[in-house]
Short mmCIF file of C-alpha atoms in Angstrom, two decimals:
data_model
loop_
_atom_site.label_atom_id
_atom_site.label_comp_id
_atom_site.label_asym_id
_atom_site.label_seq_id
_atom_site.Cartn_x
_atom_site.Cartn_y
_atom_site.Cartn_z
CA UNK A 1 0.26 -0.05 0.03
CA UNK A 2 1.40 3.28 -1.17
CA UNK A 3 2.50 5.59 1.94
CA UNK A 4 2.93 9.35 1.52
CA UNK A 5 5.28 11.13 4.42
CA UNK A 6 5.61 14.96 4.64
CA UNK A 7 8.42 16.52 6.46
CA UNK A 8 8.45 18.64 8.80
CA UNK A 9 4.66 18.09 10.66
CA UNK A 10 4.99 22.17 11.14
CA UNK A 11 7.04 24.98 10.23
CA UNK A 12 7.72 28.64 11.58
CA UNK A 13 9.52 31.05 9.74
CA UNK A 14 10.14 34.98 9.18
CA UNK A 15 8.60 36.78 6.17
CA UNK A 16 10.76 36.59 3.28
CA UNK A 17 12.81 33.26 3.76
CA UNK A 18 13.10 30.44 1.20
CA UNK A 19 11.69 27.16 2.36
CA UNK A 20 11.52 23.78 1.06
CA UNK A 21 8.72 21.41 1.70
CA UNK A 22 9.48 17.75 1.62
CA UNK A 23 7.16 14.70 0.89
CA UNK A 24 8.19 11.12 -0.14
CA UNK A 25 6.54 8.16 -0.84
CA UNK A 26 6.97 4.41 -0.84
CA UNK A 27 5.73 3.08 -4.24
CA UNK A 28 7.38 4.79 -7.13
CA UNK A 29 4.93 3.68 -9.70
CA UNK A 30 2.39 6.70 -9.59
CA UNK A 31 0.47 8.44 -12.14
CA UNK A 32 1.07 12.13 -10.95
CA UNK A 33 2.00 14.12 -7.86
CA UNK A 34 -0.30 17.06 -6.95
CA UNK A 35 0.43 19.71 -4.03
CA UNK A 36 -2.43 21.63 -2.37
CA UNK A 37 -2.53 24.30 0.15
CA UNK A 38 -5.63 24.31 2.68
CA UNK A 39 -6.65 27.24 4.95
CA UNK A 40 -8.07 26.36 8.18
CA UNK A 41 -11.54 24.99 7.75
CA UNK A 42 -11.57 25.50 3.79
CA UNK A 43 -11.18 23.20 0.63
CA UNK A 44 -8.12 22.02 -0.87
CA UNK A 45 -6.39 24.60 -3.70
CA UNK A 46 -4.38 22.88 -6.12
CA UNK A 47 -0.77 24.44 -6.52
CA UNK A 48 0.92 22.29 -8.85
CA UNK A 49 0.44 18.96 -10.38
CA UNK A 50 3.76 17.13 -11.80
CA UNK A 51 2.96 13.96 -14.18
CA UNK A 52 5.30 11.39 -13.58
CA UNK A 53 7.04 11.71 -16.93
CA UNK A 54 8.09 15.74 -15.40
CA UNK A 55 10.63 16.58 -13.43
CA UNK A 56 9.83 19.88 -12.01
CA UNK A 57 6.74 22.46 -12.21
CA UNK A 58 6.77 25.89 -11.72
CA UNK A 59 3.90 28.63 -10.70
CA UNK A 60 5.35 32.18 -9.89
CA UNK A 61 7.13 31.82 -6.20
CA UNK A 62 6.42 28.27 -6.21
CA UNK A 63 8.38 25.38 -7.88
CA UNK A 64 7.72 21.15 -7.41
CA UNK A 65 10.20 18.79 -7.96
CA UNK A 66 9.35 15.19 -8.30
CA UNK A 67 12.15 12.24 -8.39
CA UNK A 68 10.17 9.24 -8.79
CA UNK A 69 13.38 6.75 -8.54
CA UNK A 70 14.15 7.99 -4.75
CA UNK A 71 10.28 8.58 -4.35
CA UNK A 72 10.34 12.32 -3.17
CA UNK A 73 9.04 15.43 -4.25
CA UNK A 74 10.38 18.81 -2.93
CA UNK A 75 7.81 22.00 -2.94
CA UNK A 76 9.78 25.26 -3.22
CA UNK A 77 8.64 28.46 -2.05
CA UNK A 78 10.72 31.66 -2.81
CA UNK A 79 10.18 34.94 -0.71
CA UNK A 80 7.65 33.63 1.82
CA UNK A 81 5.03 36.11 2.73
CA UNK A 82 2.60 36.05 5.70
CA UNK A 83 -0.54 34.88 2.88
CA UNK A 84 1.60 31.28 2.54
CA UNK A 85 0.68 30.65 6.12
CA UNK A 86 -1.08 27.32 5.45
CA UNK A 87 -1.10 23.59 5.67
CA UNK A 88 0.21 22.18 2.49
CA UNK A 89 -0.53 18.59 1.31
CA UNK A 90 1.02 16.27 -1.05
CA UNK A 91 -0.83 13.74 -2.85
CA UNK A 92 -0.43 11.09 -5.57
CA UNK A 93 -2.46 9.40 -8.04
CA UNK A 94 -1.94 5.88 -8.46
CA UNK A 95 -3.44 4.90 -11.52
CA UNK A 96 -4.28 6.78 -14.72
CA UNK A 97 -7.44 5.14 -14.75
CA UNK A 98 -8.60 8.03 -11.84
CA UNK A 99 -10.43 5.20 -9.92
CA UNK A 100 -7.92 5.26 -6.78
CA UNK A 101 -8.65 9.11 -6.62
CA UNK A 102 -5.85 10.46 -4.55
CA UNK A 103 -3.67 9.58 -1.26
CA UNK A 104 -2.30 12.24 0.84
CA UNK A 105 0.39 12.66 2.90
CA UNK A 106 -0.93 14.52 6.28
CA UNK A 107 0.48 17.73 5.50
CA UNK A 108 3.19 20.46 6.77
CA UNK A 109 1.54 23.36 8.75
CA UNK A 110 3.20 26.18 7.72
CA UNK A 111 3.22 29.92 9.64
CA UNK A 112 4.76 32.81 8.14
CA UNK A 113 5.86 35.38 10.79
CA UNK A 114 5.00 38.84 9.60
CA UNK B 1 -16.65 28.74 -14.89
CA UNK B 2 -13.04 27.10 -12.80
CA UNK B 3 -14.87 26.21 -9.50
CA UNK B 4 -16.78 23.12 -7.82
CA UNK B 5 -19.25 24.06 -5.70
CA UNK B 6 -21.06 22.43 -2.84
CA UNK B 7 -24.24 22.93 -1.02
CA UNK B 8 -24.89 23.19 1.83
CA UNK B 9 -22.02 24.89 3.60
CA UNK B 10 -23.15 23.71 6.85
CA UNK B 11 -25.31 20.86 7.90
CA UNK B 12 -26.67 20.00 11.21
CA UNK B 13 -28.34 16.34 11.59
CA UNK B 14 -29.80 14.19 14.03
CA UNK B 15 -28.92 10.29 13.65
CA UNK B 16 -32.24 9.49 12.34
CA UNK B 17 -32.39 12.17 9.77
CA UNK B 18 -32.13 11.83 5.95
CA UNK B 19 -29.96 14.78 3.87
CA UNK B 20 -28.25 15.22 0.96
CA UNK B 21 -25.01 17.07 0.24
CA UNK B 22 -24.65 18.21 -3.22
CA UNK B 23 -21.54 19.24 -5.64
CA UNK B 24 -21.80 21.13 -8.91
CA UNK B 25 -19.08 21.48 -11.80
CA UNK B 26 -19.37 23.49 -15.22
CA UNK B 27 -15.89 22.49 -16.21
CA UNK B 28 -16.36 19.48 -18.15
CA UNK B 29 -14.85 17.45 -16.07
CA UNK B 30 -15.69 13.58 -16.42
CA UNK B 31 -14.46 12.33 -12.83
CA UNK B 32 -16.07 13.36 -10.01
CA UNK B 33 -14.67 12.11 -6.32
CA UNK B 34 -16.10 12.64 -2.59
CA UNK B 35 -13.59 13.00 0.23
CA UNK B 36 -13.66 12.79 4.02
CA UNK B 37 -11.54 14.70 6.12
CA UNK B 38 -11.79 14.69 9.84
CA UNK B 39 -10.10 17.59 11.97
CA UNK B 40 -6.32 17.56 11.56
CA UNK B 41 -6.20 14.97 9.29
CA UNK B 42 -5.71 14.57 5.19
CA UNK B 43 -8.64 13.68 3.48
CA UNK B 44 -9.91 10.10 2.50
CA UNK B 45 -11.05 9.06 -0.37
CA UNK B 46 -14.74 7.87 -0.39
CA UNK B 47 -16.33 7.46 -3.57
CA UNK B 48 -15.35 8.06 -7.20
CA UNK B 49 -17.36 8.57 -10.35
CA UNK B 50 -15.73 8.27 -13.90
CA UNK B 51 -17.68 8.86 -16.79
CA UNK B 52 -20.95 8.74 -14.53
CA UNK B 53 -20.34 5.40 -13.65
CA UNK B 54 -19.32 4.31 -9.94
CA UNK B 55 -15.96 3.20 -8.66
CA UNK B 56 -17.02 1.97 -5.03
CA UNK B 57 -14.65 2.40 -1.68
CA UNK B 58 -15.56 -0.85 0.10
CA UNK B 59 -14.42 0.94 3.59
CA UNK B 60 -17.01 3.11 3.13
CA UNK B 61 -20.54 2.38 5.18
CA UNK B 62 -23.74 1.68 3.45
CA UNK B 63 -25.24 4.96 5.06
CA UNK B 64 -23.74 6.58 2.61
CA UNK B 65 -24.98 6.87 -0.86
CA UNK B 66 -23.51 8.64 -3.66
CA UNK B 67 -25.63 9.38 -6.82
CA UNK B 68 -24.14 11.15 -10.22
CA UNK B 69 -27.63 12.39 -12.09
CA UNK B 70 -25.56 13.59 -15.07
CA UNK B 71 -21.44 14.30 -15.77
CA UNK B 72 -21.69 17.99 -14.13
CA UNK B 73 -23.42 16.87 -10.43
CA UNK B 74 -22.64 14.59 -7.82
CA UNK B 75 -25.14 14.08 -4.94
CA UNK B 76 -23.80 12.38 -1.36
CA UNK B 77 -27.11 10.85 0.36
CA UNK B 78 -26.90 10.83 4.32
CA UNK B 79 -28.81 8.41 6.50
CA UNK B 80 -28.92 7.30 9.92
CA UNK B 81 -25.18 8.72 10.33
CA UNK B 82 -22.95 8.47 13.60
CA UNK B 83 -21.43 11.04 15.64
CA UNK B 84 -18.22 10.00 14.36
CA UNK B 85 -19.30 11.11 10.85
CA UNK B 86 -19.10 14.44 11.70
CA UNK B 87 -16.35 15.89 9.46
CA UNK B 88 -15.77 18.27 6.52
CA UNK B 89 -17.05 16.44 3.07
CA UNK B 90 -15.32 17.90 0.17
CA UNK B 91 -15.94 17.18 -3.79
CA UNK B 92 -13.37 17.54 -6.43
CA UNK B 93 -13.32 16.41 -10.09
CA UNK B 94 -10.84 16.39 -12.94
CA UNK B 95 -10.75 16.39 -16.69
CA UNK B 96 -9.03 12.61 -16.74
CA UNK B 97 -7.48 13.33 -20.41
CA UNK B 98 -3.41 12.64 -21.30
CA UNK B 99 -1.96 15.87 -19.52
CA UNK B 100 -2.67 14.46 -15.83
CA UNK B 101 -5.74 14.25 -14.54
CA UNK B 102 -5.24 17.60 -12.18
CA UNK B 103 -7.92 17.32 -9.36
CA UNK B 104 -9.92 20.63 -8.46
CA UNK B 105 -11.68 20.85 -4.97
CA UNK B 106 -14.85 22.83 -3.66
CA UNK B 107 -14.98 24.56 -0.38
CA UNK B 108 -16.49 21.62 1.44
CA UNK B 109 -19.49 20.92 3.44
CA UNK B 110 -19.05 21.19 7.24
CA UNK B 111 -20.96 18.22 8.73
CA UNK B 112 -22.27 17.81 12.48
CA UNK B 113 -24.12 14.68 13.64
CA UNK B 114 -25.93 15.03 16.73
#
């Protein structure tokens, strides 16, 4: 069974710092990997999708990488801002058929101090 | 239109009630999903509809009954729920094309079972 681990579980940094969130998974046979943010009591906002054949994706200050062979993905946030405070979730789709849905990590709770 | 909508936002029900959650998307997506999220936990997949056909998650109790009237609508019928079913219920949809099956989530319905 695929297991997804996110490290650290919580992170608090001053505004302006660059930071890296980590996601690891046990089975490299994945279809794609998706990063989300979730604000308290809200739904999930999709940040980046990396297909299994891709190595990285970028959107604004965010960059996500994928190394299937080592079972790792990282989310890099540049020049962090207080508005980036949220829980960040890594999720995998195992099969391309979509019947499995997403398997989530437990998330990294991020606080950016003004 | 690039969003998934869910109604109601909040729902309080007794254990003998019957209620329904509704989800709608107009992005032409062909897969729709129900997830359940308990406090401080990641979302867990409940059901998947792909091209209006159900893929059942066998661990979901029968007191939860999904319905997909058409490719834009997804319902979750609730009957004889237990207090432990209180959670945030999230709906998602995806295109299911060759570009990676990115999932988009709605804001959720906060369910409280008394």
